[in-house]
Each structure stands twice: as C-alpha cells, then as structure tokens.
XYZ file of C-alpha atoms in Angstrom:
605
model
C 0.000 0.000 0.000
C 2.985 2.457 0.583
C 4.123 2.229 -3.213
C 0.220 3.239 -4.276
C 0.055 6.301 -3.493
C 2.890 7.832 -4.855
C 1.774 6.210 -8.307
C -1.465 7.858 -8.035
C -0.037 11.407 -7.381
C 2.251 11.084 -10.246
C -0.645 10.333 -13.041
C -2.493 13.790 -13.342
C 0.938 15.680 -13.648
C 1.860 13.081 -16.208
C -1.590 13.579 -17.909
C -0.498 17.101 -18.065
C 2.092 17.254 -19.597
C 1.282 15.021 -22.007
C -1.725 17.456 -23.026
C 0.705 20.331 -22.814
C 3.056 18.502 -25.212
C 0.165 17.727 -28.029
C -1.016 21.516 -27.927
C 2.700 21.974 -28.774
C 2.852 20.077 -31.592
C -0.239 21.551 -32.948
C 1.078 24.873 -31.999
C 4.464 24.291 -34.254
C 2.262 22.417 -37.149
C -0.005 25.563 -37.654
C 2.847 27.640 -38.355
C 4.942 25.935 -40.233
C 1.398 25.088 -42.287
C 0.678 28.904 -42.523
C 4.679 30.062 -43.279
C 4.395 27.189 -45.937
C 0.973 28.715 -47.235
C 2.723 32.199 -47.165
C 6.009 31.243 -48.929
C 3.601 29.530 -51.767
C 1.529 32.840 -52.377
C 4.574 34.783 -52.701
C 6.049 32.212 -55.608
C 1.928 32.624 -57.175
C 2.789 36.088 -57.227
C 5.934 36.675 -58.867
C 5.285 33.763 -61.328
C 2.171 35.861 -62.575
C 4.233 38.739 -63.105
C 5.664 38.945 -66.848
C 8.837 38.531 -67.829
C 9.804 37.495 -64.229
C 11.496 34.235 -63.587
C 9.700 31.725 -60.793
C 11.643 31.421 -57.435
C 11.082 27.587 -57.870
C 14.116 25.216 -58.834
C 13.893 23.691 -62.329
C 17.171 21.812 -62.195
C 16.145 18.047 -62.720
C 16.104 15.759 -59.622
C 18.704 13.645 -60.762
C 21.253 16.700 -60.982
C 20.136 18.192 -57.768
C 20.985 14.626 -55.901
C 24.050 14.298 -57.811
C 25.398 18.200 -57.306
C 25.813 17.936 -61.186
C 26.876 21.828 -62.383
C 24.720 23.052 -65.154
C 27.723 23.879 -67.474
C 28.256 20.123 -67.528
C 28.365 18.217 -70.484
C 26.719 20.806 -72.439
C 27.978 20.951 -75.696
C 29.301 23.699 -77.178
C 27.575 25.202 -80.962
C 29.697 27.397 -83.270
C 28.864 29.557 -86.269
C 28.410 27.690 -89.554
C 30.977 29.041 -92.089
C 29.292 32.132 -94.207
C 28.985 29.858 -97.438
C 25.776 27.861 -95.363
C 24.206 31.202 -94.942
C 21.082 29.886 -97.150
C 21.735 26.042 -96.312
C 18.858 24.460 -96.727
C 19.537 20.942 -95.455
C 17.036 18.528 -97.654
C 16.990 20.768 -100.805
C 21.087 20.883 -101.328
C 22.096 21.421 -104.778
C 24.955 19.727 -104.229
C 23.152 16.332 -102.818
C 20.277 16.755 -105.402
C 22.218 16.484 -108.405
C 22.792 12.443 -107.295
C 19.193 11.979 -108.195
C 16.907 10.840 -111.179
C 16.274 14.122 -113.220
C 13.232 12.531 -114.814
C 10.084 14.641 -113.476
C 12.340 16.767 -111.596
C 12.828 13.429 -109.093
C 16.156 15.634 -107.632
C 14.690 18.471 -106.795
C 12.274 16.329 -104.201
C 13.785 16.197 -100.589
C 16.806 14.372 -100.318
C 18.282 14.904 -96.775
C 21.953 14.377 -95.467
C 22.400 11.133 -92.842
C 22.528 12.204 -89.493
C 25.840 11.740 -89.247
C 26.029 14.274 -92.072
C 24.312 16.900 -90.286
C 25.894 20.245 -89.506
C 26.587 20.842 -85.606
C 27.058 24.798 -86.027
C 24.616 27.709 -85.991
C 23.821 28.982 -89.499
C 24.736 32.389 -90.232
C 22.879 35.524 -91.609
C 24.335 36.726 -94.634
C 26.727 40.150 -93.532
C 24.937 43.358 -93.521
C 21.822 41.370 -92.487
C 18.828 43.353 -90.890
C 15.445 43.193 -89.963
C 12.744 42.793 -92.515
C 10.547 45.720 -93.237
C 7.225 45.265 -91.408
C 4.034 44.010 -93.173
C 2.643 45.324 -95.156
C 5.734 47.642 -96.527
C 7.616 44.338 -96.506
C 4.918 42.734 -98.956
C 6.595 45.345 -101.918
C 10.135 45.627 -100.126
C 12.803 43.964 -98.813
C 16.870 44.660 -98.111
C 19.369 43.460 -100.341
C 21.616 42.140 -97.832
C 18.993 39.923 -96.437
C 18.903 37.673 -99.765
C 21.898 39.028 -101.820
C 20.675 37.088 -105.508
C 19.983 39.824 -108.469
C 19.196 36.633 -111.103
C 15.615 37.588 -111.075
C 15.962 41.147 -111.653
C 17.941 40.489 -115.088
C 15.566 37.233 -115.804
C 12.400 38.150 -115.128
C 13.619 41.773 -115.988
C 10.594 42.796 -118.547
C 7.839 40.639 -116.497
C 7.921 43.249 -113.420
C 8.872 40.315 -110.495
C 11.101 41.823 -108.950
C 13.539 45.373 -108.966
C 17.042 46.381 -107.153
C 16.646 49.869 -106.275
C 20.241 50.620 -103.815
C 19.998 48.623 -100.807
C 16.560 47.031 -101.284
C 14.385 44.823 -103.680
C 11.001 46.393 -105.031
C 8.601 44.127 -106.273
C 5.755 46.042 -108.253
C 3.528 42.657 -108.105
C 3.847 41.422 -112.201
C 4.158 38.242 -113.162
C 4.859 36.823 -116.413
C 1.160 36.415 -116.758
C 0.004 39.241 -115.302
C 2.123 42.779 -116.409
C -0.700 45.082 -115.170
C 0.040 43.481 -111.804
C -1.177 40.679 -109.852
C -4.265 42.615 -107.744
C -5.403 43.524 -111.027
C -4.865 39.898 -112.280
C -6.621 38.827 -109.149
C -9.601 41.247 -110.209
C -10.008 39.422 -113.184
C -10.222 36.310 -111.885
C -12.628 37.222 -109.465
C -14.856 38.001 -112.583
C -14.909 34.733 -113.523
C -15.903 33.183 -109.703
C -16.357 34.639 -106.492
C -13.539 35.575 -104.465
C -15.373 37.564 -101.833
C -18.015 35.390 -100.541
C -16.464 33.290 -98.226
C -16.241 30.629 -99.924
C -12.815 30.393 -101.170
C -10.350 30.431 -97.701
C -7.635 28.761 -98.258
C -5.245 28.101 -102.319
C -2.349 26.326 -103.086
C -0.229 28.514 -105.787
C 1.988 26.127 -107.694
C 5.177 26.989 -108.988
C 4.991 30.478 -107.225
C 7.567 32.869 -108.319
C 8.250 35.426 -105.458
C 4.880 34.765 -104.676
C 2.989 38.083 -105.636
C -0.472 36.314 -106.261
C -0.474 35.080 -102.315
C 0.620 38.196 -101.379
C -2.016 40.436 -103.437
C -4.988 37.481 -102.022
C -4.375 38.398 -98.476
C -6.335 41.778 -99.053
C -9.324 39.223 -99.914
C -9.015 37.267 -97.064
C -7.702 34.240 -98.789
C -4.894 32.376 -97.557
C -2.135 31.047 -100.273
C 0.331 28.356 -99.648
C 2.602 29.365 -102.367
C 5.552 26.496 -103.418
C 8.266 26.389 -106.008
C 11.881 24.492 -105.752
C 14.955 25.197 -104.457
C 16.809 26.207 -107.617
C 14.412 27.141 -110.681
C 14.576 30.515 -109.954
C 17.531 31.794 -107.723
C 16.084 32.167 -104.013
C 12.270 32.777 -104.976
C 10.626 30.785 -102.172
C 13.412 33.040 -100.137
C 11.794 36.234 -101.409
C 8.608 34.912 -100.596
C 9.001 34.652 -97.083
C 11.284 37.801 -96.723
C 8.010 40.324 -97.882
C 6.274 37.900 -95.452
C 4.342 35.692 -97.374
C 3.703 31.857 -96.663
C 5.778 29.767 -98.638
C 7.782 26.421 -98.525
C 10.032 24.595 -101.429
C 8.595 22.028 -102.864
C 7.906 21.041 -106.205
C 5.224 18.393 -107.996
C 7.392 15.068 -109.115
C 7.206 11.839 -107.983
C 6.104 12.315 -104.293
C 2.467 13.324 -103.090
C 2.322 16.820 -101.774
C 2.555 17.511 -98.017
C -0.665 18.427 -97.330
C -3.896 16.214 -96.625
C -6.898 15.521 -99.181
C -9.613 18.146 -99.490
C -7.322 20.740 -98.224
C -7.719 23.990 -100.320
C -10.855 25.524 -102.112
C -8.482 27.176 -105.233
C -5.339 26.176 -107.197
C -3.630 27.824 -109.205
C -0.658 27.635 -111.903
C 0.045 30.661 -113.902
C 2.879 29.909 -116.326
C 4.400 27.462 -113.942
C 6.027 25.119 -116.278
C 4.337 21.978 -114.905
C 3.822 19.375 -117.832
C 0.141 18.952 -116.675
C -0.720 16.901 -119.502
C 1.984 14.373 -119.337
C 2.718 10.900 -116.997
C -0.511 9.979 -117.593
C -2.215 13.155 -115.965
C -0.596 12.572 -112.324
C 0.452 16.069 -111.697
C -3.515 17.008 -112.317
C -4.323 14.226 -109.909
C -2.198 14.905 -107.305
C -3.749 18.465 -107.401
C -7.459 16.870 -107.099
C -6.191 15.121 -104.267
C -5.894 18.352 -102.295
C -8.153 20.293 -103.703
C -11.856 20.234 -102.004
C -14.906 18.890 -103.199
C -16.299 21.943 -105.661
C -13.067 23.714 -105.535
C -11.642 25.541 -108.608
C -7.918 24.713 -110.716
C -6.758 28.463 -112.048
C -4.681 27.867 -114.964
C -3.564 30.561 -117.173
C -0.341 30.403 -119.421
C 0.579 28.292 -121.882
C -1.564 26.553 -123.586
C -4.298 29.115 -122.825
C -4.995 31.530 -125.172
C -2.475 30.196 -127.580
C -3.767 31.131 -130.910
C -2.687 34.792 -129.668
C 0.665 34.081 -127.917
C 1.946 30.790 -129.680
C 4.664 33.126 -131.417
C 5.915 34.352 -128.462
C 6.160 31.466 -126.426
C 8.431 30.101 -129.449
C 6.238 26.873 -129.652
C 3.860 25.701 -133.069
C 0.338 26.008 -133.273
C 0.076 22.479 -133.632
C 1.541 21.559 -130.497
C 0.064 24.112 -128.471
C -3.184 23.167 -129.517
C -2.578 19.284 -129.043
C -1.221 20.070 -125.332
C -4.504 21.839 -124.383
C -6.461 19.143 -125.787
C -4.563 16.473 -123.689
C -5.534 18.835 -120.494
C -8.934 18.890 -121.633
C -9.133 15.357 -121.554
C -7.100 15.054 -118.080
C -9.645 17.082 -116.431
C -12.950 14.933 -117.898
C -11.115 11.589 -116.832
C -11.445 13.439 -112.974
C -14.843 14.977 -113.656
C -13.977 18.141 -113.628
C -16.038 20.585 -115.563
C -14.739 23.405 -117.103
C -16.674 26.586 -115.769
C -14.995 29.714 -118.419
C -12.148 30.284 -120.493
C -11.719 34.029 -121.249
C -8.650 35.149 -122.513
C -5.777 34.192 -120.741
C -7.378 32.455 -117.722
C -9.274 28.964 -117.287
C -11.132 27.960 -114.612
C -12.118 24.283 -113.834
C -14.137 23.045 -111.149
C -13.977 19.697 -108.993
C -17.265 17.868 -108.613
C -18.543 18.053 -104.909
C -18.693 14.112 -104.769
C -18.034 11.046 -106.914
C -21.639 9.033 -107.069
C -21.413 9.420 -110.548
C -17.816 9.637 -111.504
C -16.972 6.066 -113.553
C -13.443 6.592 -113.430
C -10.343 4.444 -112.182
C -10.504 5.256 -108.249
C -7.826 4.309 -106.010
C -8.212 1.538 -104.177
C -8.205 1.471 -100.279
C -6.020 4.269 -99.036
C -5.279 6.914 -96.812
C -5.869 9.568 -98.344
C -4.088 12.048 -96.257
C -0.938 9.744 -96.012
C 1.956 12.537 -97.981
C 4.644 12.218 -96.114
C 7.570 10.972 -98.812
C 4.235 8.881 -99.842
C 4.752 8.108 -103.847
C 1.804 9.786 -106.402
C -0.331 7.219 -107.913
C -2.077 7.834 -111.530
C -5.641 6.934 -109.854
C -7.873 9.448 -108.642
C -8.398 9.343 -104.877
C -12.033 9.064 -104.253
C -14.282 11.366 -101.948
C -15.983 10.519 -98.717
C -19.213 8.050 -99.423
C -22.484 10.038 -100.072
C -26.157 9.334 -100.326
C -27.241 11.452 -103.134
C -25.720 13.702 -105.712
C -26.518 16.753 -103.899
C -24.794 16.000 -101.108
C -20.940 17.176 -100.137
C -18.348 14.846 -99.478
C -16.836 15.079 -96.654
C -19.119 17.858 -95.466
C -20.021 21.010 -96.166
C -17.851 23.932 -94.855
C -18.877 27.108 -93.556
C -17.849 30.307 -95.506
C -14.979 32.266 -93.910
C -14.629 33.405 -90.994
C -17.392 31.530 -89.608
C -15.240 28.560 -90.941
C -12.841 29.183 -88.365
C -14.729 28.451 -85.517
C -17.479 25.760 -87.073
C -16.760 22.270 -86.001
C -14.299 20.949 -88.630
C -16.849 18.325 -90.630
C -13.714 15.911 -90.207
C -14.590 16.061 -86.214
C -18.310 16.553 -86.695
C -18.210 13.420 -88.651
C -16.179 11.454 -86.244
C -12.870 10.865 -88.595
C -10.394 11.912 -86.019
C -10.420 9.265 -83.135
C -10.928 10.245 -79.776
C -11.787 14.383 -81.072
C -15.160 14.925 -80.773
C -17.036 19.070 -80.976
C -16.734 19.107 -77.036
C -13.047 18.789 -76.991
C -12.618 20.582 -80.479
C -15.163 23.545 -78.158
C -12.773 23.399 -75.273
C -9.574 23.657 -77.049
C -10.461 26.739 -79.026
C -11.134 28.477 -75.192
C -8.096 27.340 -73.803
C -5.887 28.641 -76.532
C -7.977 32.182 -76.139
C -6.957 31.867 -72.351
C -3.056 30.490 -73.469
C -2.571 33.024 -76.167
C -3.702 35.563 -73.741
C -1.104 34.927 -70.885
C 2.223 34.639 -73.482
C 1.406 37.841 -74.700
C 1.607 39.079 -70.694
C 4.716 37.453 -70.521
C 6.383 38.555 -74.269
C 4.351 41.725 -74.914
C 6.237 41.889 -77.866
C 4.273 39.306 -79.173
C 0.964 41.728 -78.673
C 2.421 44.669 -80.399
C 1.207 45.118 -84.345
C 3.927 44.471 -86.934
C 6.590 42.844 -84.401
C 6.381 39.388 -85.910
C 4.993 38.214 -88.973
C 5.753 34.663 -90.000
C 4.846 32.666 -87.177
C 5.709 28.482 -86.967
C 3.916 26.355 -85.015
C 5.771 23.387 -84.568
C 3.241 20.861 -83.250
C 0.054 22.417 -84.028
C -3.173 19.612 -82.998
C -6.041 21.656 -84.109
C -4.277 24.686 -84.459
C -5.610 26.526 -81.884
C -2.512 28.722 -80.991
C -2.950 30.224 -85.072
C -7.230 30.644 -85.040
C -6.197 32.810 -81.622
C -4.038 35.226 -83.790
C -6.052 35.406 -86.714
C -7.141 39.156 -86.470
C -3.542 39.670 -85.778
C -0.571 41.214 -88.814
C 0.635 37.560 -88.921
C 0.276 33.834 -90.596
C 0.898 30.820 -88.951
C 2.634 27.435 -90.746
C 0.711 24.681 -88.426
C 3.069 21.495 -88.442
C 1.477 18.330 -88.011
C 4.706 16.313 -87.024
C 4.232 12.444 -88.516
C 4.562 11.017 -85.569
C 1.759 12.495 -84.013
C -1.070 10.249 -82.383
C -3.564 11.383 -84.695
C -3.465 12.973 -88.201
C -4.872 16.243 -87.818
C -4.235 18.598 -90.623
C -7.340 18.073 -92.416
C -9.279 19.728 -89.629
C -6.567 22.367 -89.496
C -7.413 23.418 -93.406
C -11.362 22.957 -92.737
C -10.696 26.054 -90.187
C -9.816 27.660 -93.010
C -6.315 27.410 -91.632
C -2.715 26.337 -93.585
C 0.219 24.119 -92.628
C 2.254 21.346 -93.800
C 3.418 17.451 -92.558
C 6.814 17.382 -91.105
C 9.037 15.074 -89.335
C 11.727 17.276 -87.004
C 13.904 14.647 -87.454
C 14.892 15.818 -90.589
C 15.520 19.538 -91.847
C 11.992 21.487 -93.011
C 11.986 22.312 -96.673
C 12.198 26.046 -96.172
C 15.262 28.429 -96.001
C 17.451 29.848 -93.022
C 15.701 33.207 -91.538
C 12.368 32.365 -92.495
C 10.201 32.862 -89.449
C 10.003 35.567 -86.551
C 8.305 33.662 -84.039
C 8.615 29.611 -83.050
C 5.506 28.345 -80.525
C 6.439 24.234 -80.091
C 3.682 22.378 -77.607
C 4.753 19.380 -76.323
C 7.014 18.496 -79.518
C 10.351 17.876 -77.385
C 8.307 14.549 -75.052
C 6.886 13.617 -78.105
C 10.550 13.239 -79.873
C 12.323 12.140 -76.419
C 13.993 8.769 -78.085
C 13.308 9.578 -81.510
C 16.432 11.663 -82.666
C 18.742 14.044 -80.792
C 17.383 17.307 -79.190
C 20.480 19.173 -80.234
C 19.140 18.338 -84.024
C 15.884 19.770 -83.437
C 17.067 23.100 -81.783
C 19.504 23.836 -84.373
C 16.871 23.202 -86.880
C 15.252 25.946 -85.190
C 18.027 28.070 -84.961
C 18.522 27.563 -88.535
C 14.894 28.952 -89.890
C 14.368 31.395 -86.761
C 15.354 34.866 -87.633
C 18.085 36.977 -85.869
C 16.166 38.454 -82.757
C 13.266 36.247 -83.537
C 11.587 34.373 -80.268
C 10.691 30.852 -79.060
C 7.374 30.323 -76.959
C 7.652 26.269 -75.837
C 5.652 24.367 -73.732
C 6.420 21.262 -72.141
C 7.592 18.935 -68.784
C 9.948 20.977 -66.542
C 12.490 18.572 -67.034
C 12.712 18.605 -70.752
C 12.641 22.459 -70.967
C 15.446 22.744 -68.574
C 17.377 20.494 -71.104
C 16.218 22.655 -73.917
C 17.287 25.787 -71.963
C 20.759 24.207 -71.063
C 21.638 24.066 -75.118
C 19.466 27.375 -76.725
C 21.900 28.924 -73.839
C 24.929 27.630 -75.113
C 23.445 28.473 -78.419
C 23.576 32.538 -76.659
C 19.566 33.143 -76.592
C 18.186 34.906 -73.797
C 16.158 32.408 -72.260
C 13.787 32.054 -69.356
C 11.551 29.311 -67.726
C 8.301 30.847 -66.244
C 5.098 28.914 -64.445
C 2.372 27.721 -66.314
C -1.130 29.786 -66.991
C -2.360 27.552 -64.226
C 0.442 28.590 -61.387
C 3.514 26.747 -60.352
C 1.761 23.333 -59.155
C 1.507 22.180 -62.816
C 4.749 20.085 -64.084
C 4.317 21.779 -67.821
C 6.760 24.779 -67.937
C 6.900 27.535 -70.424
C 10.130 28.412 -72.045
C 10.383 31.785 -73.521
C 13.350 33.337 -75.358
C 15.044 35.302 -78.098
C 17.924 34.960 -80.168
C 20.620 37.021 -80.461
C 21.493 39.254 -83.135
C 24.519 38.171 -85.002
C 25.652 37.890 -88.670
C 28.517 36.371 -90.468
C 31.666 38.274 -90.812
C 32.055 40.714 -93.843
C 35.056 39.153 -96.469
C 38.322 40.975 -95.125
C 39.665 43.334 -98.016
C 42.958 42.651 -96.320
C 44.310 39.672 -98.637
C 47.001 39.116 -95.435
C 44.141 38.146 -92.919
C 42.574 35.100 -93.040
C-alpha cells in the first residue's frame, strides 16, 4: 500500500504534460502550415508577373541529388561558315544532283544522314537586318537579307522583282500578269467569287516570289505558295522575306505535303508543270488536295495560244494538241470546265463522286503525304447518299469557318476528337494566347512578328487565336503524331504542312520571326537528338526572332541548357495555371549576329 500512493499522485501531472506537449505540436504544425501557405503565395505572385522568372528550382532531380553543375556536359555550338548562310539541309544542290532528273525526281527532298548533319549555328548573310514590317515588306525587302539579283535580269521585262540601292522592289507582275497581280486577281474574281467566303484557303503552284499570295491576303484568302529550291535563284526566299507563306517544294514523284480536301483554289500561272503528261498525275495529285467543288486556275501556256503561240516560241500544232490532252485530263477526274476568257481557265472539282466512272484508287489513306509516292488513280471522296450532297461535309464560308466544327470532327474521322473537346480547345488557346502575350508583350504589339511556326500544331488553336492579328501561322502536323490532324486544321480555313523534325523542313534559313512548339520535345524524347531539333530551329528562326515552348519541366530545362549555349536569352516561367503544374513555359530570343564581312585585307585570313 505504501508504493500506491505515490503512483497515483504522479498520473495527473503526467496527464499534463502530455496534453501540454500535443497543444505543442499543434502549436508548431499551424505555423509551419501557414509560413508554408505564405512562402507559396509569394512564388503565385511573382510567377504571374511577366517577364519574371519563378523562385522555384527547375534543375532536374537527378542533378540536384548528384550536385551535377549546369555547365556540364553541355555541348558547345559554333557559327556555320558564311557559305551555309542559305543552307537548306534537304533541298542541297549539291546532294540533289545524285538523283533521277526525270520529273524533276532531284529536286524532291533528299536529306543528309545524321551523321552528315551540320553541328554549327547557321549564319545571316553580312549586312543582315530586320525585314521591313508588313505590309511595306509585302513590296520591299533589303538586299543584304537575300543578296541574288538573277531575277531582276531574268524576269527583268515581267515586273517580279527590282534592285533599287539597298533594297528589292517588287511592283507585283508576273509573267502572266504585267498590269500586276491585284489587277490579275480582279479578273479572276470576274470569272468566280472571291469575296463570298467561300474560297479560304489556295495552293499557288510553282509560285515565283509569290505576288499572287501576297495580293490574295487583301481578300481574305490564304495562299500556300511552293516552287523548288533552284528554278529561280532564291524565290521561295523572297517569298518569305516580304512575309508571305511559302515552302520549297515542287510536284514530281512524291504526293504533296498536305492532306486531301485541303484547299478551295489552285492555281498555276505559267508554272512550267507538264500537266498533260505521266498519264495526268500532276492534275491528280492536285485533285487530291483540292476540295470537293473547288476551282484549278490555270492561265499560261496553252491558254490563249492562238494569240501568244509566237511568243512562247512553240507551233500552233503543239500548243493546240497540249490543251487538248488537259482537256481530256480534267474529264477523266470529272472536272467541268466553268470559263475560259482570254488568258485564264477555270475548272471546277465535282462536290462528290456518285457518278464519276473513273479508275478510283483503291483502299487508301488519303491524307498519307509524307515521302508517300503519287499514284495515276484518282483518290475518291468521302461516301455520299445522293448527288446533292458534299463529301466530306459542307464547310462554312470564312470566318465563320474558323470556328465551325471541322466536318472531319463533326463526322467522327479523327479518333478520340469529338465538338466538345474541339469547343474546349479553341477556349483554352484564347486563355493560353492571352497569358504569353503578358509574358512577351512583344508578341501583342502590331507588326513585331509576322511569319509565325507552329511546330506541333493539334487543331491549331494557338494560329485561329491570332487570326485578327498582322501575322500567318505554318501549323506542323509532325508524322509522328497520335492522330493525323491537318485536315481539320485546313477545314478552319487554316494552312500548314506534314513534317518530321527529325529531318531539316523544306524552307530556307531566316524564315520565321516567331517559333511556338507544344509538347514536340516529349513527343521526340527517343526519336532523334534534341540538339538536331534546336539547331533546326536556330537555322529557320530569324536573328532576334523568339521561341514560346511548352512542355515537362524537365525537358525544358534540357532545352534551356543548349538554346543557352546556343547565346539566346532564355527564361523558364510557371504555367497559366500557377507553379503546381509540371508543364513549364520556355520563352526566349535569339541574339542578333551575322557572319563576318570578307576581309579586303588579302594578309588576314
């Protein structure tokens, strides 16, 4: 009994303290819960403010643990020599000349091995500066920025292009157009309607320096103008110096890079393609692309021959026996010919094929034309019910195209996009498009950028943003994306291309202002080396241009590591959402730099 009641006066004090020592841990846990809560404000804060840098770490994990420096194994990227100041990777002259010249076979891509590529920064020319600003830059650009004069001898009495000092001029003629192409354009909207709506987007074949794309804008028509590397000396070049769209490219063995039913208008006007030959494949290839009810523009020889045949230095006979072959091209794909009126022609693709008896494909994808050979079979349309009917849908007139459900969606083509998602992405790019331009107000201000790239572009939701914007956006649907969405990208009334960035694009150095890339680095992780793709993007990004990417934190602090050895100014900010979300953005600019002017000092080297 004498040991009991000590133990009994001990308890309550013990009870005490024990309920002293759990307020205390409460006590501590509430403030370090509020300091933490603090501390995560401020980082909300100063990540919403633009152009400031997030207080957060970006470093990967694995470096952090390791205590790996950042300058480590971080390669180091020279400038090219001046002479690859216009290299243009897959369309070397050089390389091209190894291949079949039958249908112009080596002037398709050809691109070096890998092992072949160039591991240095491509150049601008010396005396390099910035293009004039649209729209002065649609009739001007600097001499120094694409130093060729070939065109202003050749093409000397057709009004291209003129060297006035320092600068181009280019008065908008064309060989088949000398009062100018607007008033070329005027004619042909004569013939059919240009102003309606109805025609969005046109494919320009064999382009020139592109003055009918340029003079269409006005109209609200969208051009993808093309023409090979070497034809005429640097024309795609010019093209996308006055700020025109533009890629090389030329019609020859391989399908165009661009999906079926993609433009409402092509055009050739003296373009030198032998439409009428190969069995009529060029002509097919362009019904391919061209949209149910959409119109071929072909003026040039043969049209109008009995009054130009002397002057184009051909015979009568053979004029005459080259149009009829055309003729009979464009009956074998049911074309019917709307008007020919002196030197224009005008064609027009049925809206379906329920009564076309012609040799159709067999089962195909149609949209497959990526290094995917022509065939001399017409592609047939979408299945219909009757003959009034549209294949494939009908599309809205422009610019309630842009925002209509794509019939390719509407229609359930694209697996797993539906008008819900296609609904939701077009607000979140509003809300995306909204916060870079907080971040790079440059990208807000009229006439700072012009030719925009989009590298991975979905639905292109990042372009329909900046539509009533100065600027143009190429929307690249890489491959090796999950799902083939270009089509819907053109039924927006929208223009882009098929690209793998494991190989060079088929454009020239300096050709775009502004680089936006969503995603594309995770979905190339394995595929080829990042280096590869960044200096691809060095190549075609102009001098002070700028780089909007989006992706995981970890890849974009891999892609900051090289565009820094690369000397851009480069920053990692917190997504739209705040700093919770993995997906970084990386913004930057490059640096302006140009090759060296040739010494006049024969000692120095």
């Amino acid at each position: 009994m004498a040991m009991a009641g000590p133990v009994k006066s001990i308890a309550p004090y013990l009870k005490t303290n024990r309920l002293h020592a759990w307020l205390l841990v409460f006590l501590l846990c509430s403030v370090s819960y509020l300091l933490g809560s603090w501390r995560k404000a401020a980082v909300t804060i100063a990540a919403s403010k633009p152009c400031v840098s997030s207080s957060l770490d970006f470093r990967p994990r694995r470096a952090q643990d390791e205590g790996a420096s950042s300058s480590e194994n971080v390669r180091t990227y020279p400038p090219c020599d001046v002479k690859h100041s216009e290299h243009t990777p897959c369309e070397d002259p050089k390389r091209s000349h190894r291949f079949d010249r039958r249908r112009l076979i080596f002037r398709e891509r050809h691109c070096p091995e890998r092992n072949e590529t160039l591991k240095c920064r491509v150049p601008a020319p010396p005396g390099y500066r910035n293009p004039f600003r649209w729209p002065t830059s649609r009739d001007m650009a600097w001499y120094a920025n694409v130093p060729h004069k070939e065109l202003t001898v050749e093409k000397a009495v057709q009004n291209w292009i003129q060297f006035e000092g320092d600068r181009f001029r280019f008065p908008g003629g064309g060989t088949m157009f000398p009062n100018g192409a607007d008033a070329y354009i005027d004619d042909i909207g004569k013939l059919i309607d240009l102003r309606n709506g109805s025609i969005r987007t046109a494919i320009d074949t064999g382009c020139g320096v592109a003055s009918w794309g340029a003079y269409l804008l006005s109209r609200g028509i969208l051009a993808m103008s093309f023409a090979p590397r070497d034809t005429h000396e640097a024309q795609v070049q010019f093209a996308l110096e006055r700020g025109v769209p533009a890629q090389i490219g030329v019609l020859a063995s391989k399908r165009l890079p661009y999906p079926s039913r993609a433009f409402d208008m092509a055009h050739c006007s003296r373009c030198l393609i032998p439409w009428d030959l190969f069995d009529g494949i060029y002509l097919i290839e362009v019904d391919r692309v061209l949209r149910p009810g959409g119109y071929w523009v072909l003026s040039g020889p043969p049209i109008n021959w009995k009054n130009h045949w002397s002057g184009w230095q051909r015979t009568k006979e053979d004029l005459s026996a080259e149009q009829t072959r055309i003729e009979n091209v464009a009956k074998s794909l049911c074309w019917k010919k709307l008007v020919e009126k002196d030197d224009i022609a005008i064609w027009q693709k049925p809206i379906n094929h329920l009564h076309c008896k012609v040799n159709l494909c067999p089962s195909q994808d149609p949209d497959k034309a990526w290094y995917t050979g022509m065939e001399t079979c017409l592609t047939p349309l979408p299945r219909v019910k009757d003959g009034q009917e549209i294949s494939g849908g009908e599309l809205a007139n422009w610019p309630e195209r842009l925002n209509a459900i794509p019939p390719r969606i509407s229609k359930g083509t694209l697996p797993g996009i539906t008008a819900e998602i296609f609904q939701r992405e077009t607000a979140l790019w509003e809300r995306r498009v909204s916060y870079y331009k907080t971040v790079n107000n440059q990208l807000g201000l009229a006439g700072r950028y012009r030719n925009l790239l989009d590298m991975n572009a979905y639905l292109g939701g990042f372009a329909a943003t900046l539509v009533q914007d100065p600027v143009w956006v190429m929307n690249v649907v890489p491959v090796e994306a999950k799902v083939n969405t270009l089509g819907a990208i053109y039924e927006r009334g929208l223009i882009g291309t098929y690209h793998s960035w494991c190989e060079a694009m088929s454009t020239y150095p300096r050709a775009y202002d502004l680089i936006h890339a969503d995603s594309l680095f995770s979905l190339y992780q394995d595929r080829c080396e990042l280096d590869d793709i960044l200096l691809e993007m060095d190549r075609v990004l102009r001098p002070e241009g700028s780089f909007i990417l989006r992706d995981d934190v970890d890849m974009l602090v891999k892609v900051k590591r090289i565009i820094d050895a690369m000397n851009y100014d480069s920053q990692i900010v917190d997504h739209e959402d705040g700093p919770l979300v993995r997906e970084k953005l990386l913004f930057a600019v490059k640096s302006y730099w140009t090759a060296s002017a040739p010494s006049d000092d024969p000692h120095t080297s």
